[in-house]
Tab-separated table of C-alpha atoms in Angstrom:
chain	number	residue	atom	x	y	z
A	1231	MET	CA	-28.367	143.592	64.646
A	1232	ALA	CA	-24.699	142.636	64.329
A	1233	VAL	CA	-23.805	139.212	65.517
A	1234	GLU	CA	-20.144	138.282	65.263
A	1235	ALA	CA	-19.341	134.562	66.351
A	1236	GLY	CA	-15.470	134.154	67.122
A	1237	GLN	CA	-15.331	137.511	68.279
A	1238	SER	CA	-15.762	137.890	71.855
A	1239	SER	CA	-12.829	138.295	74.046
A	1240	GLN	CA	-14.462	136.082	76.788
A	1241	SER	CA	-15.454	132.722	74.511
A	1242	SER	CA	-16.517	131.184	71.183
A	1243	LYS	CA	-20.073	132.138	71.971
A	1244	GLY	CA	-19.796	135.220	69.888
A	1245	SER	CA	-20.886	138.296	70.634
A	1246	VAL	CA	-23.435	141.202	69.518
A	1247	ARG	CA	-23.608	144.750	68.801
A	1248	THR	CA	-26.270	146.639	70.304
A	1249	GLU	CA	-28.787	149.225	68.688
A	1250	LEU	CA	-29.124	151.519	71.697
A	1251	ARG	CA	-27.395	154.351	72.237
A	1252	GLU	CA	-23.951	153.536	74.007
A	1253	ASN	CA	-22.280	155.478	76.205
A	1254	ALA	CA	-25.545	157.528	77.267
A	1255	VAL	CA	-24.962	156.993	80.802
A	1256	GLY	CA	-21.848	157.399	82.869
A	1257	LEU	CA	-21.061	156.068	86.555
A	1258	PRO	CA	-23.506	158.674	88.362
A	1259	GLY	CA	-26.308	157.463	86.684
A	1260	MET	CA	-25.178	153.395	86.688
A	1261	LEU	CA	-25.362	154.104	90.874
A	1262	MET	CA	-28.540	155.997	91.291
A	1263	GLN	CA	-30.109	153.680	88.975
A	1264	GLY	CA	-29.487	151.253	91.332
A	1265	ILE	CA	-30.227	153.760	94.087
A	1266	ALA	CA	-33.623	154.606	92.714
A	1267	THR	CA	-34.581	151.467	92.033
A	1268	ILE	CA	-34.441	150.271	95.640
A	1269	GLY	CA	-36.277	153.762	96.361
A	1270	PRO	CA	-34.385	155.297	99.271
A	1271	SER	CA	-38.126	157.234	100.746
A	1272	PHE	CA	-40.815	154.369	99.024
A	1273	ALA	CA	-38.846	152.347	100.520
A	1274	ILE	CA	-39.329	153.485	104.082
A	1275	LEU	CA	-42.912	153.871	103.900
A	1276	ALA	CA	-42.896	150.080	102.425
A	1277	SER	CA	-40.753	148.381	105.194
A	1278	PHE	CA	-40.190	150.426	107.988
A	1279	VAL	CA	-43.712	149.333	110.217
A	1280	PHE	CA	-42.911	145.588	109.371
A	1281	ILE	CA	-39.561	145.983	109.979
A	1282	VAL	CA	-39.937	147.706	113.994
A	1283	GLY	CA	-42.610	144.874	114.180
A	1284	PHE	CA	-40.238	142.129	114.299
A	1285	ALA	CA	-36.806	143.998	114.860
A	1286	GLY	CA	-38.086	146.693	117.500
A	1287	ILE	CA	-34.894	149.390	118.545
A	1288	MET	CA	-32.961	147.066	116.759
A	1289	THR	CA	-34.227	148.098	113.151
A	1290	PRO	CA	-31.047	149.832	111.994
A	1291	TRP	CA	-29.166	146.270	112.648
A	1292	ALA	CA	-32.284	144.847	110.161
A	1293	PHE	CA	-30.731	147.008	107.677
A	1294	LEU	CA	-27.416	146.505	108.282
A	1295	PHE	CA	-27.514	142.644	108.461
A	1296	GLY	CA	-29.901	142.640	105.396
A	1297	GLY	CA	-27.475	145.054	103.536
A	1298	VAL	CA	-23.909	143.050	104.180
A	1299	LEU	CA	-26.387	139.666	103.267
A	1300	LEU	CA	-26.851	141.697	99.502
A	1301	GLY	CA	-23.969	143.037	99.298
A	1302	LEU	CA	-22.335	139.486	99.176
A	1303	GLN	CA	-24.841	138.585	96.747
A	1304	ALA	CA	-24.025	141.929	94.551
A	1305	LEU	CA	-20.666	141.222	94.517
A	1306	SER	CA	-21.107	137.263	93.468
A	1307	ALA	CA	-23.222	139.027	90.618
A	1308	ALA	CA	-20.241	141.124	89.766
A	1309	GLN	CA	-18.140	139.207	89.026
A	1310	LEU	CA	-20.485	137.845	85.582
A	1311	ALA	CA	-21.461	141.570	85.256
A	1312	LYS	CA	-17.464	142.401	84.861
A	1313	VAL	CA	-17.092	139.614	82.035
A	1314	PHE	CA	-20.653	139.443	80.219
A	1315	PRO	CA	-22.011	143.061	79.847
A	1316	SER	CA	-25.373	142.891	78.293
A	1317	ALA	CA	-28.849	144.806	77.704
A	1318	GLY	CA	-30.176	141.530	79.215
A	1319	GLY	CA	-28.584	141.556	82.611
A	1320	TRP	CA	-29.079	138.472	84.577
A	1321	TYR	CA	-31.046	136.813	81.591
A	1322	THR	CA	-27.619	136.804	79.694
A	1323	TRP	CA	-25.282	136.303	82.661
A	1324	ILE	CA	-27.416	133.166	84.324
A	1325	ALA	CA	-27.796	132.124	80.044
A	1326	ARG	CA	-24.088	132.842	79.512
A	1327	ALA	CA	-22.567	131.133	82.921
A	1328	PHE	CA	-24.839	128.461	83.874
A	1329	HIS	CA	-27.629	127.424	81.402
A	1330	PRO	CA	-30.037	129.749	79.210
A	1331	ARG	CA	-33.073	127.711	80.243
A	1332	ALA	CA	-31.679	128.898	83.714
A	1333	GLY	CA	-31.293	132.352	82.579
A	1334	PHE	CA	-34.823	132.668	80.832
A	1335	PHE	CA	-36.429	132.082	84.627
A	1336	ALA	CA	-34.556	135.617	84.883
A	1337	GLY	CA	-35.837	137.249	82.117
A	1338	VAL	CA	-39.521	136.220	83.189
A	1339	LEU	CA	-39.032	137.104	86.731
A	1340	PHE	CA	-38.057	140.508	84.998
A	1341	SER	CA	-41.051	140.706	83.317
A	1342	VAL	CA	-43.062	140.280	86.386
A	1343	TRP	CA	-41.004	142.908	88.680
A	1344	LEU	CA	-39.378	146.049	86.852
A	1345	PRO	CA	-42.727	146.626	84.185
A	1346	PRO	CA	-45.421	146.942	86.906
A	1347	VAL	CA	-43.440	148.775	89.333
A	1348	ALA	CA	-44.755	152.457	88.206
A	1349	ALA	CA	-48.438	151.698	88.755
A	1350	LEU	CA	-48.079	149.574	92.075
A	1351	THR	CA	-45.774	151.985	93.864
A	1352	LEU	CA	-47.911	155.203	92.703
A	1353	SER	CA	-51.026	153.494	93.740
A	1354	TYR	CA	-50.085	152.124	97.249
A	1355	LEU	CA	-48.177	155.670	97.856
A	1356	SER	CA	-51.368	157.751	96.863
A	1357	LYS	CA	-54.270	155.673	98.245
A	1358	THR	CA	-52.048	155.375	101.788
A	1359	VAL	CA	-50.329	158.678	102.191
A	1360	LEU	CA	-50.807	161.387	99.381
A	1361	GLU	CA	-54.652	161.602	99.094
A	1362	PRO	CA	-55.027	161.794	103.152
A	1363	GLY	CA	-52.379	163.937	103.743
A	1364	ILE	CA	-53.398	166.410	101.379
A	1365	LYS	CA	-56.603	166.364	102.947
A	1366	GLN	CA	-55.555	166.461	106.762
A	1367	GLU	CA	-53.168	169.328	105.650
A	1368	TYR	CA	-55.240	171.201	103.553
A	1369	GLY	CA	-58.720	169.906	103.329
A	1370	VAL	CA	-58.762	169.376	99.444
A	1371	ASP	CA	-59.935	166.106	99.100
A	1372	VAL	CA	-57.900	164.392	95.875
A	1373	PRO	CA	-58.780	161.354	94.230
A	1374	TRP	CA	-55.794	159.045	94.967
A	1375	TRP	CA	-55.486	158.023	91.263
A	1376	VAL	CA	-55.008	161.478	89.925
A	1377	PHE	CA	-51.665	161.239	91.346
A	1378	VAL	CA	-51.448	158.226	89.559
A	1379	LEU	CA	-52.097	158.996	86.057
A	1380	ALA	CA	-50.256	162.105	86.334
A	1381	GLY	CA	-46.993	160.068	87.948
A	1382	LEU	CA	-47.294	157.539	85.227
A	1383	ALA	CA	-47.904	160.512	82.244
A	1384	LEU	CA	-44.251	161.769	83.266
A	1385	VAL	CA	-42.795	158.863	83.903
A	1386	ILE	CA	-44.300	157.304	80.994
A	1387	PHE	CA	-42.727	160.516	79.193
A	1388	PHE	CA	-39.120	160.057	80.191
A	1389	ALA	CA	-38.922	156.541	78.874
A	1390	TYR	CA	-39.942	157.366	75.125
A	1391	GLN	CA	-37.644	160.572	75.565
A	1392	GLY	CA	-34.666	158.144	75.379
A	1393	ILE	CA	-32.146	157.080	78.461
A	1394	ALA	CA	-29.836	160.166	78.460
A	1395	ILE	CA	-32.822	162.497	79.444
A	1396	SER	CA	-34.370	159.534	81.851
A	1397	GLU	CA	-31.213	159.371	83.277
A	1398	LYS	CA	-30.792	163.017	84.024
A	1399	ALA	CA	-34.003	162.675	85.895
A	1400	LEU	CA	-33.389	159.634	87.550
A	1401	ILE	CA	-30.238	161.599	88.977
A	1402	ILE	CA	-32.187	164.835	90.015
A	1403	THR	CA	-35.244	163.380	91.429
A	1404	GLY	CA	-32.846	160.449	93.411
A	1405	VAL	CA	-30.720	163.193	94.995
A	1406	ILE	CA	-33.479	165.215	96.050
A	1407	GLU	CA	-35.567	161.969	98.205
A	1408	ILE	CA	-32.212	161.733	99.631
A	1409	VAL	CA	-31.871	164.929	101.004
A	1410	ILE	CA	-35.404	165.377	102.559
A	1411	MET	CA	-34.906	162.042	104.178
A	1412	LEU	CA	-31.504	162.728	105.235
A	1413	ALA	CA	-32.779	166.213	106.789
A	1414	LEU	CA	-35.437	164.446	108.808
A	1415	ALA	CA	-33.276	161.900	110.230
A	1416	PHE	CA	-30.960	164.963	111.368
A	1417	THR	CA	-33.911	166.692	112.909
A	1418	GLY	CA	-35.304	163.388	114.930
A	1419	LEU	CA	-31.361	163.359	115.955
A	1420	GLY	CA	-31.407	166.889	117.020
A	1421	SER	CA	-35.253	166.844	118.308
A	1422	PRO	CA	-35.766	163.660	120.050
A	1423	GLY	CA	-39.018	162.171	121.087
A	1424	HIS	CA	-39.712	160.088	124.139
A	1425	GLY	CA	-36.715	158.571	125.433
A	1426	GLY	CA	-34.620	161.811	124.512
A	1427	PHE	CA	-31.333	161.233	122.374
A	1428	SER	CA	-29.874	157.743	122.584
A	1429	TRP	CA	-27.813	155.287	121.102
A	1430	ALA	CA	-30.016	152.573	122.118
A	1431	PRO	CA	-30.574	151.973	117.971
A	1432	LEU	CA	-27.433	151.450	117.378
A	1433	ASN	CA	-25.942	149.334	120.529
A	1434	PRO	CA	-25.749	146.049	119.846
A	1435	ALA	CA	-26.304	145.083	123.207
A	1436	HIS	CA	-29.502	145.547	123.300
A	1437	PHE	CA	-30.180	142.477	120.639
A	1438	GLY	CA	-32.468	141.065	123.179
A	1439	LEU	CA	-35.091	143.718	122.998
A	1440	ALA	CA	-35.862	142.948	119.124
A	1441	GLY	CA	-38.741	140.351	118.774
A	1442	ASN	CA	-37.140	139.012	116.013
A	1443	LEU	CA	-34.134	140.140	114.477
A	1444	PHE	CA	-34.408	137.564	111.728
A	1445	LEU	CA	-37.544	138.424	110.400
A	1446	GLY	CA	-36.729	141.987	110.664
A	1447	VAL	CA	-33.802	140.942	108.196
A	1448	VAL	CA	-35.907	138.949	105.947
A	1449	PHE	CA	-38.120	142.427	105.555
A	1450	SER	CA	-34.988	144.426	104.554
A	1451	ILE	CA	-34.343	142.360	101.849
A	1452	PHE	CA	-37.784	143.320	100.124
A	1453	ALA	CA	-36.223	147.265	100.743
A	1454	PHE	CA	-33.605	146.383	99.261
A	1455	SER	CA	-34.601	144.822	96.010
A	1456	GLY	CA	-33.833	147.046	93.122
A	1457	TRP	CA	-30.002	147.037	92.868
A	1458	GLU	CA	-29.899	144.245	90.250
A	1459	SER	CA	-31.746	146.544	87.703
A	1460	THR	CA	-27.949	148.277	87.150
A	1461	GLY	CA	-27.433	144.764	84.655
A	1462	PRO	CA	-29.941	146.005	81.817
A	1463	LEU	CA	-28.008	149.229	81.250
A	1464	ALA	CA	-24.756	147.923	79.595
A	1465	GLU	CA	-24.992	148.503	76.345
A	1466	GLU	CA	-25.747	152.507	77.024
A	1467	SER	CA	-23.275	152.780	79.786
A	1468	LYS	CA	-19.698	154.202	79.415
A	1469	ASN	CA	-16.844	151.418	80.165
A	1470	PRO	CA	-20.069	148.452	81.446
A	1471	LYS	CA	-17.243	145.875	82.329
A	1472	ARG	CA	-15.863	148.785	85.364
A	1473	ASN	CA	-19.315	150.750	85.589
A	1474	VAL	CA	-22.026	148.073	85.887
A	1475	PRO	CA	-20.234	145.822	88.416
A	1476	ILE	CA	-19.971	148.924	90.535
A	1477	GLY	CA	-23.397	149.942	90.467
A	1478	LEU	CA	-24.655	146.804	92.046
A	1479	VAL	CA	-22.288	146.991	94.616
A	1480	GLY	CA	-22.080	150.729	94.976
A	1481	SER	CA	-26.010	151.023	95.323
A	1482	VAL	CA	-26.173	148.206	97.959
A	1483	ILE	CA	-23.356	149.802	100.286
A	1484	VAL	CA	-24.905	153.619	99.774
A	1485	LEU	CA	-28.628	152.503	100.865
A	1486	MET	CA	-27.361	149.918	103.611
A	1487	ILE	CA	-25.239	153.173	105.146
A	1488	TYR	CA	-28.153	155.492	104.518
A	1489	PHE	CA	-31.399	152.973	105.772
A	1490	VAL	CA	-28.902	152.492	109.112
A	1491	PHE	CA	-28.567	156.306	109.456
A	1492	VAL	CA	-32.244	157.106	108.379
A	1493	THR	CA	-34.320	154.320	110.789
A	1494	TRP	CA	-31.796	155.076	114.015
A	1495	GLY	CA	-32.390	159.255	113.128
A	1496	TYR	CA	-36.118	158.144	112.952
A	1497	LEU	CA	-36.747	155.456	116.046
A	1498	VAL	CA	-35.116	158.609	118.168
A	1499	GLY	CA	-37.719	161.592	116.570
A	1500	ILE	CA	-40.494	159.169	117.404
A	1501	GLY	CA	-39.104	158.257	120.742
A	1502	VAL	CA	-36.688	155.221	121.990
A	1503	SER	CA	-39.253	154.904	124.849
A	1504	THR	CA	-42.032	154.430	122.250
A	1505	PRO	CA	-43.894	150.849	122.454
A	1506	THR	CA	-43.366	148.984	119.182
A	1507	SER	CA	-47.000	148.665	118.952
A	1508	ALA	CA	-47.681	152.178	118.755
A	1509	ILE	CA	-45.487	152.475	115.497
A	1510	THR	CA	-46.992	149.207	114.301
A	1511	ASN	CA	-50.407	150.059	114.979
A	1512	PRO	CA	-52.481	149.349	111.770
A	1513	ASN	CA	-54.945	152.552	112.880
A	1514	ALA	CA	-52.714	154.936	113.386
A	1515	ALA	CA	-50.719	157.209	110.704
A	1516	PHE	CA	-48.118	156.353	109.280
A	1517	PRO	CA	-45.048	157.154	112.424
A	1518	VAL	CA	-42.301	158.539	109.991
A	1519	ALA	CA	-45.857	161.169	109.333
A	1520	THR	CA	-46.519	162.094	112.648
A	1521	PHE	CA	-42.766	162.364	113.703
A	1522	ALA	CA	-42.184	164.784	110.552
A	1523	GLN	CA	-45.757	166.768	111.666
A	1524	ARG	CA	-43.900	167.381	115.320
A	1525	VAL	CA	-40.225	168.619	114.147
A	1526	TRP	CA	-41.253	170.687	110.671
A	1527	GLY	CA	-44.935	171.759	111.471
A	1528	GLY	CA	-46.365	172.508	107.793
A	1529	GLY	CA	-43.095	171.894	106.364
A	1530	TRP	CA	-44.159	167.732	106.880
A	1531	VAL	CA	-45.770	167.768	103.565
A	1532	LEU	CA	-41.453	168.157	102.187
A	1533	LEU	CA	-42.209	164.039	102.965
A	1534	LEU	CA	-44.992	163.432	100.547
A	1535	PHE	CA	-43.056	165.143	97.687
A	1536	ALA	CA	-40.182	162.751	98.863
A	1537	LEU	CA	-42.523	159.847	98.674
A	1538	LEU	CA	-44.047	160.588	95.491
A	1539	ASN	CA	-40.190	161.661	93.819
A	1540	SER	CA	-39.317	158.145	95.407
A	1541	ALA	CA	-41.985	156.666	93.411
A	1542	ILE	CA	-41.426	158.921	90.351
A	1543	ALA	CA	-37.534	157.992	90.204
A	1544	LEU	CA	-37.931	154.138	90.839
A	1545	SER	CA	-40.813	154.109	88.179
A	1546	ILE	CA	-38.007	155.760	85.853
A	1547	ALA	CA	-35.879	153.301	86.768
A	1548	CYS	CA	-38.028	150.293	86.289
A	1549	PHE	CA	-38.897	151.444	83.098
A	1550	ASN	CA	-35.044	151.478	81.870
A	1551	GLY	CA	-34.824	148.087	82.955
A	1552	GLY	CA	-37.835	146.111	82.424
A	1553	THR	CA	-37.448	147.511	78.609
A	1554	ARG	CA	-33.873	146.518	78.375
A	1555	THR	CA	-34.245	143.197	79.183
A	1556	TRP	CA	-37.346	142.800	77.007
A	1557	TYR	CA	-35.140	144.270	74.320
A	1558	ALA	CA	-32.339	141.573	74.533
A	1559	MET	CA	-35.029	139.012	75.116
A	1560	GLY	CA	-36.679	139.503	71.874
A	1561	ARG	CA	-33.415	140.109	69.875
A	1562	SER	CA	-32.545	136.615	71.843
A	1563	GLY	CA	-35.655	135.664	69.918
A	1564	VAL	CA	-37.018	133.969	73.330
A	1565	LEU	CA	-39.752	136.763	73.107
A	1566	PRO	CA	-41.422	138.151	70.020
A	1567	ALA	CA	-38.764	139.869	67.569
A	1568	ALA	CA	-40.452	143.098	67.514
A	1569	LEU	CA	-39.857	143.738	71.184
A	1570	GLY	CA	-35.609	143.895	69.890
A	1571	LYS	CA	-37.058	147.168	67.451
A	1572	VAL	CA	-35.278	150.276	68.221
A	1573	ASN	CA	-36.396	153.743	67.143
A	1574	PRO	CA	-33.759	155.028	65.160
A	1575	LYS	CA	-33.953	158.391	66.446
A	1576	ARG	CA	-34.065	158.124	70.101
A	1577	LYS	CA	-32.375	154.954	70.293
A	1578	THR	CA	-35.459	153.298	72.624
A	1579	PRO	CA	-36.395	149.880	71.887
A	1580	ILE	CA	-39.522	151.359	71.300
A	1581	ASN	CA	-41.985	147.973	70.919
A	1582	ALA	CA	-40.900	147.490	74.671
A	1583	ILE	CA	-41.804	150.127	76.191
A	1584	HIS	CA	-45.241	149.909	74.653
A	1585	LEU	CA	-45.641	146.891	75.978
A	1586	GLU	CA	-44.924	148.158	79.479
A	1587	VAL	CA	-47.616	151.086	79.060
A	1588	GLY	CA	-49.840	148.308	78.223
A	1589	VAL	CA	-48.321	146.376	81.627
A	1590	GLN	CA	-49.407	149.470	83.490
A	1591	VAL	CA	-52.628	149.576	82.707
A	1592	LEU	CA	-52.795	145.819	83.553
A	1593	ALA	CA	-51.778	146.693	86.544
A	1594	PHE	CA	-53.697	149.365	87.541
A	1595	VAL	CA	-57.103	147.496	86.875
A	1596	LEU	CA	-55.901	144.877	89.353
A	1597	VAL	CA	-55.263	147.866	91.901
A	1598	LEU	CA	-58.778	149.129	91.193
A	1599	ILE	CA	-60.472	145.360	91.614
A	1600	PHE	CA	-58.100	144.206	94.638
A	1601	GLY	CA	-57.056	147.345	95.985
A	1602	ALA	CA	-53.552	149.050	96.113
A	1603	ALA	CA	-52.325	147.349	99.192
A	1604	ASN	CA	-53.706	144.385	98.697
A	1605	VAL	CA	-51.537	143.769	95.219
A	1606	PHE	CA	-49.084	145.469	95.935
A	1607	PHE	CA	-47.727	143.717	98.682
A	1608	SER	CA	-48.798	140.109	97.361
A	1609	TRP	CA	-46.833	141.408	94.454
A	1610	ALA	CA	-43.958	142.236	96.764
A	1611	ASN	CA	-43.554	138.940	98.064
A	1612	ALA	CA	-43.768	137.283	94.741
A	1613	ILE	CA	-40.369	139.023	93.442
A	1614	THR	CA	-38.639	138.782	96.775
A	1615	ILE	CA	-38.834	134.942	96.534
A	1616	GLY	CA	-38.578	135.149	92.939
A	1617	LEU	CA	-35.232	137.369	92.931
A	1618	VAL	CA	-33.513	135.122	96.207
A	1619	PHE	CA	-34.359	132.227	93.134
A	1620	MET	CA	-32.679	134.252	90.720
A	1621	TYR	CA	-29.823	134.991	93.318
A	1622	ILE	CA	-29.260	131.458	93.538
A	1623	LEU	CA	-29.147	130.408	89.704
A	1624	CYS	CA	-26.444	133.429	89.512
A	1625	ASN	CA	-23.690	131.933	92.124
A	1626	ILE	CA	-24.210	128.632	90.634
A	1627	GLY	CA	-23.514	129.608	87.169
A	1628	VAL	CA	-20.297	132.088	88.843
A	1629	VAL	CA	-18.932	128.991	90.364
A	1630	LYS	CA	-19.390	126.897	87.021
A	1631	TYR	CA	-18.127	129.850	85.086
A	1632	TYR	CA	-14.937	130.328	87.117
A	1633	LEU	CA	-13.984	126.519	87.323
A	1634	THR	CA	-14.405	126.212	83.772
A	1635	GLY	CA	-13.994	128.971	80.781
A	1636	GLY	CA	-12.368	131.703	83.150
A	1637	ARG	CA	-10.436	128.965	85.400
A	1638	ALA	CA	-7.176	131.536	84.630
A	1639	GLN	CA	-9.200	134.208	86.936
A	1640	PHE	CA	-10.519	131.745	89.498
A	1641	ASN	CA	-10.746	133.493	93.337
A	1642	PRO	CA	-11.410	131.214	96.169
A	1643	LEU	CA	-13.341	133.863	97.845
A	1644	LEU	CA	-14.805	136.105	95.065
A	1645	HIS	CA	-15.717	132.613	93.362
A	1646	LEU	CA	-16.676	130.045	95.607
A	1647	VAL	CA	-17.114	131.068	98.955
A	1648	VAL	CA	-19.298	134.116	98.564
A	1649	PRO	CA	-21.624	132.906	96.013
A	1650	VAL	CA	-22.226	129.916	98.593
A	1651	VAL	CA	-22.308	131.730	101.230
A	1652	ALA	CA	-24.780	134.529	99.776
A	1653	SER	CA	-26.421	131.426	98.268
A	1654	ALA	CA	-26.680	129.964	101.808
A	1655	ALA	CA	-28.287	132.910	103.617
A	1656	GLY	CA	-30.926	132.738	100.734
A	1657	ILE	CA	-32.319	129.323	101.039
A	1658	ILE	CA	-32.693	130.385	104.578
A	1659	VAL	CA	-34.461	133.386	104.623
A	1660	ILE	CA	-37.189	131.838	102.185
A	1661	TRP	CA	-37.309	128.805	104.229
A	1662	LYS	CA	-38.007	131.169	107.344
A	1663	SER	CA	-39.902	133.795	105.458
A	1664	TYR	CA	-42.515	131.626	103.195
A	1665	PHE	CA	-42.119	128.067	104.518
A	1666	SER	CA	-42.007	127.481	108.075
A	1667	PRO	CA	-43.702	127.039	110.029
A	1668	PHE	CA	-46.410	126.526	107.197
A	1669	THR	CA	-48.927	129.440	108.108
A	1670	SER	CA	-48.457	132.185	105.953
A	1671	THR	CA	-51.610	134.003	105.013
A	1672	GLY	CA	-52.250	137.314	103.476
A	1673	PRO	CA	-49.841	138.661	101.030
A	1674	VAL	CA	-47.156	136.090	101.242
A	1675	TYR	CA	-49.153	133.290	101.178
A	1676	TYR	CA	-50.610	135.199	97.778
A	1677	GLY	CA	-47.341	136.273	97.044
A	1678	LEU	CA	-45.750	131.904	97.189
A	1679	MET	CA	-48.720	131.453	95.250
A	1680	VAL	CA	-48.127	133.941	92.225
A	1681	PHE	CA	-44.375	132.981	92.362
A	1682	ILE	CA	-45.715	129.301	92.439
A	1683	ALA	CA	-47.487	129.989	89.060
A	1684	VAL	CA	-45.036	132.172	87.618
A	1685	LEU	CA	-42.411	129.289	88.074
A	1686	ALA	CA	-45.345	126.997	86.409
A	1687	LEU	CA	-45.518	129.303	83.449
A	1688	THR	CA	-41.812	129.537	83.083
A	1689	VAL	CA	-41.807	125.309	83.097
A	1690	VAL	CA	-44.223	125.394	80.254
A	1691	ILE	CA	-42.934	127.923	77.733
A	1692	LEU	CA	-39.656	126.276	78.166
A	1693	ALA	CA	-40.711	122.747	77.011
A	1694	PHE	CA	-43.314	123.819	74.350
A	1695	LEU	CA	-39.885	126.072	72.661
A	1696	ARG	CA	-38.221	122.476	73.089
A	1697	ALA	CA	-41.356	120.333	71.698
A	1698	ARG	CA	-41.668	122.802	68.859
A	1699	GLY	CA	-37.843	122.518	67.920
A	1700	ARG	CA	-37.334	126.105	68.669
A	1701	GLU	CA	-34.254	126.013	70.672
A	1702	ASP	CA	-32.143	128.062	68.268
A	1703	TRP	CA	-32.678	131.526	70.777
A	1704	MET	CA	-30.110	129.566	73.540
A	1705	HIS	CA	-27.303	130.695	71.844
A	1706	ARG	CA	-28.096	133.965	71.084
A	1707	ALA	CA	-29.160	134.365	74.736
A	1708	GLN	CA	-25.560	133.989	75.204
A	1709	LEU	CA	-24.265	137.077	73.289
A	1710	VAL	CA	-22.238	139.386	75.240
A	1711	PHE	CA	-22.484	142.990	74.142
A	1712	GLU	CA	-19.087	144.085	72.243
A	1713	GLN	CA	-18.387	148.002	71.909
A	1714	SER	CA	-18.156	149.593	68.725
A	1715	GLY	CA	-15.808	152.066	69.888
A	1716	SER	CA	-17.398	154.463	68.898
A	1717	HIS	CA	-18.386	157.594	71.188
């Protein structure tokens, strides 16, 4: 690792040359990193029923409003991504623009969020959809854990092979799942259920039909989570100061349009006159699967294939994002330096990948003990509140940086209005979904408790580092990536 104090074009805090593979990922790969981590198919599985329970026929609007809110947040984050490229992503952006200790929180959150994704998503999908779906269609009883182990083996293989091949796999699997899910939506519009073809889900005059559209928007924010993972690929991206910001904002815009369209198609296909209670019945099959069986017959297994594809793609993306964040944190010294070691041949953060494989084992053990759905949704609620908190820290950093070091580029709309509005929206979302009316139960409660525990652990670690006089990491946490110019 080469550190060159004073060489950065952004400030005198210094820059760093990467040991990862530069210029390995183009703009399509950066966009698909964010899109795949959101999980176009898996997000529908994880959120559709819940959002319909709150928003009813207005579900497409819940995704639209959620996409707009996160689009503002992505635009705000892009203001730091374009000047502070780094494998640390949010860890470095916040450390540089706000404060290293605030950046450390982002690093801890990414450590809780991205690393266990593969085991948790594959377990939830396999247990709730793949095992029963295969048994129903073919009469074959394949234990759910077989899908998990096979999926993990594939994801781990791509992680060790290097960023170039894993991003190619990401693009292929991501495109396949999107095509299948869009095809199902078009089929729903052409072969509608009870109530016939309808524009009603897109008509704002029907907002009154939504039981609680606001909470539908809240759940949609979890469905969108993943666009943030574009940041850690900066040091392996072509033209990172351009492509990372486009990846952040572009993935949200693409998925917002996708979610609005496919949920409209699915609601029409299920039947716009179908009672909400029938769609949200916990004892009924996944309603999109039932609809797919009606319109595609035996071909409905393509939906299972799309969901498995989605889980594989988002797992690959999360492996990439999580390991790169750990690489940057190890390089800065706030985590063990061994995590900053790179395989000289494949240019991969080899020890970070080893650790992430270990996290899969831990996550899978938790699933076996507490159940796939309980662990998945408790984790999902924990990372959702954590992400919103991280957004707010980022927004503070945007305002602070562009009013101080980046004053010459200050734009009132981009660097003040957008981050303030995005932060206000995040605070309202957290209050409404976690603290009001103080009756959170189940996964929401456990998710809140996990977040509080993570926050407390972060404070304890920072206090320990300060007490031991180990503060040199704070400067290195602010080092940004300087391209070597080689291709």
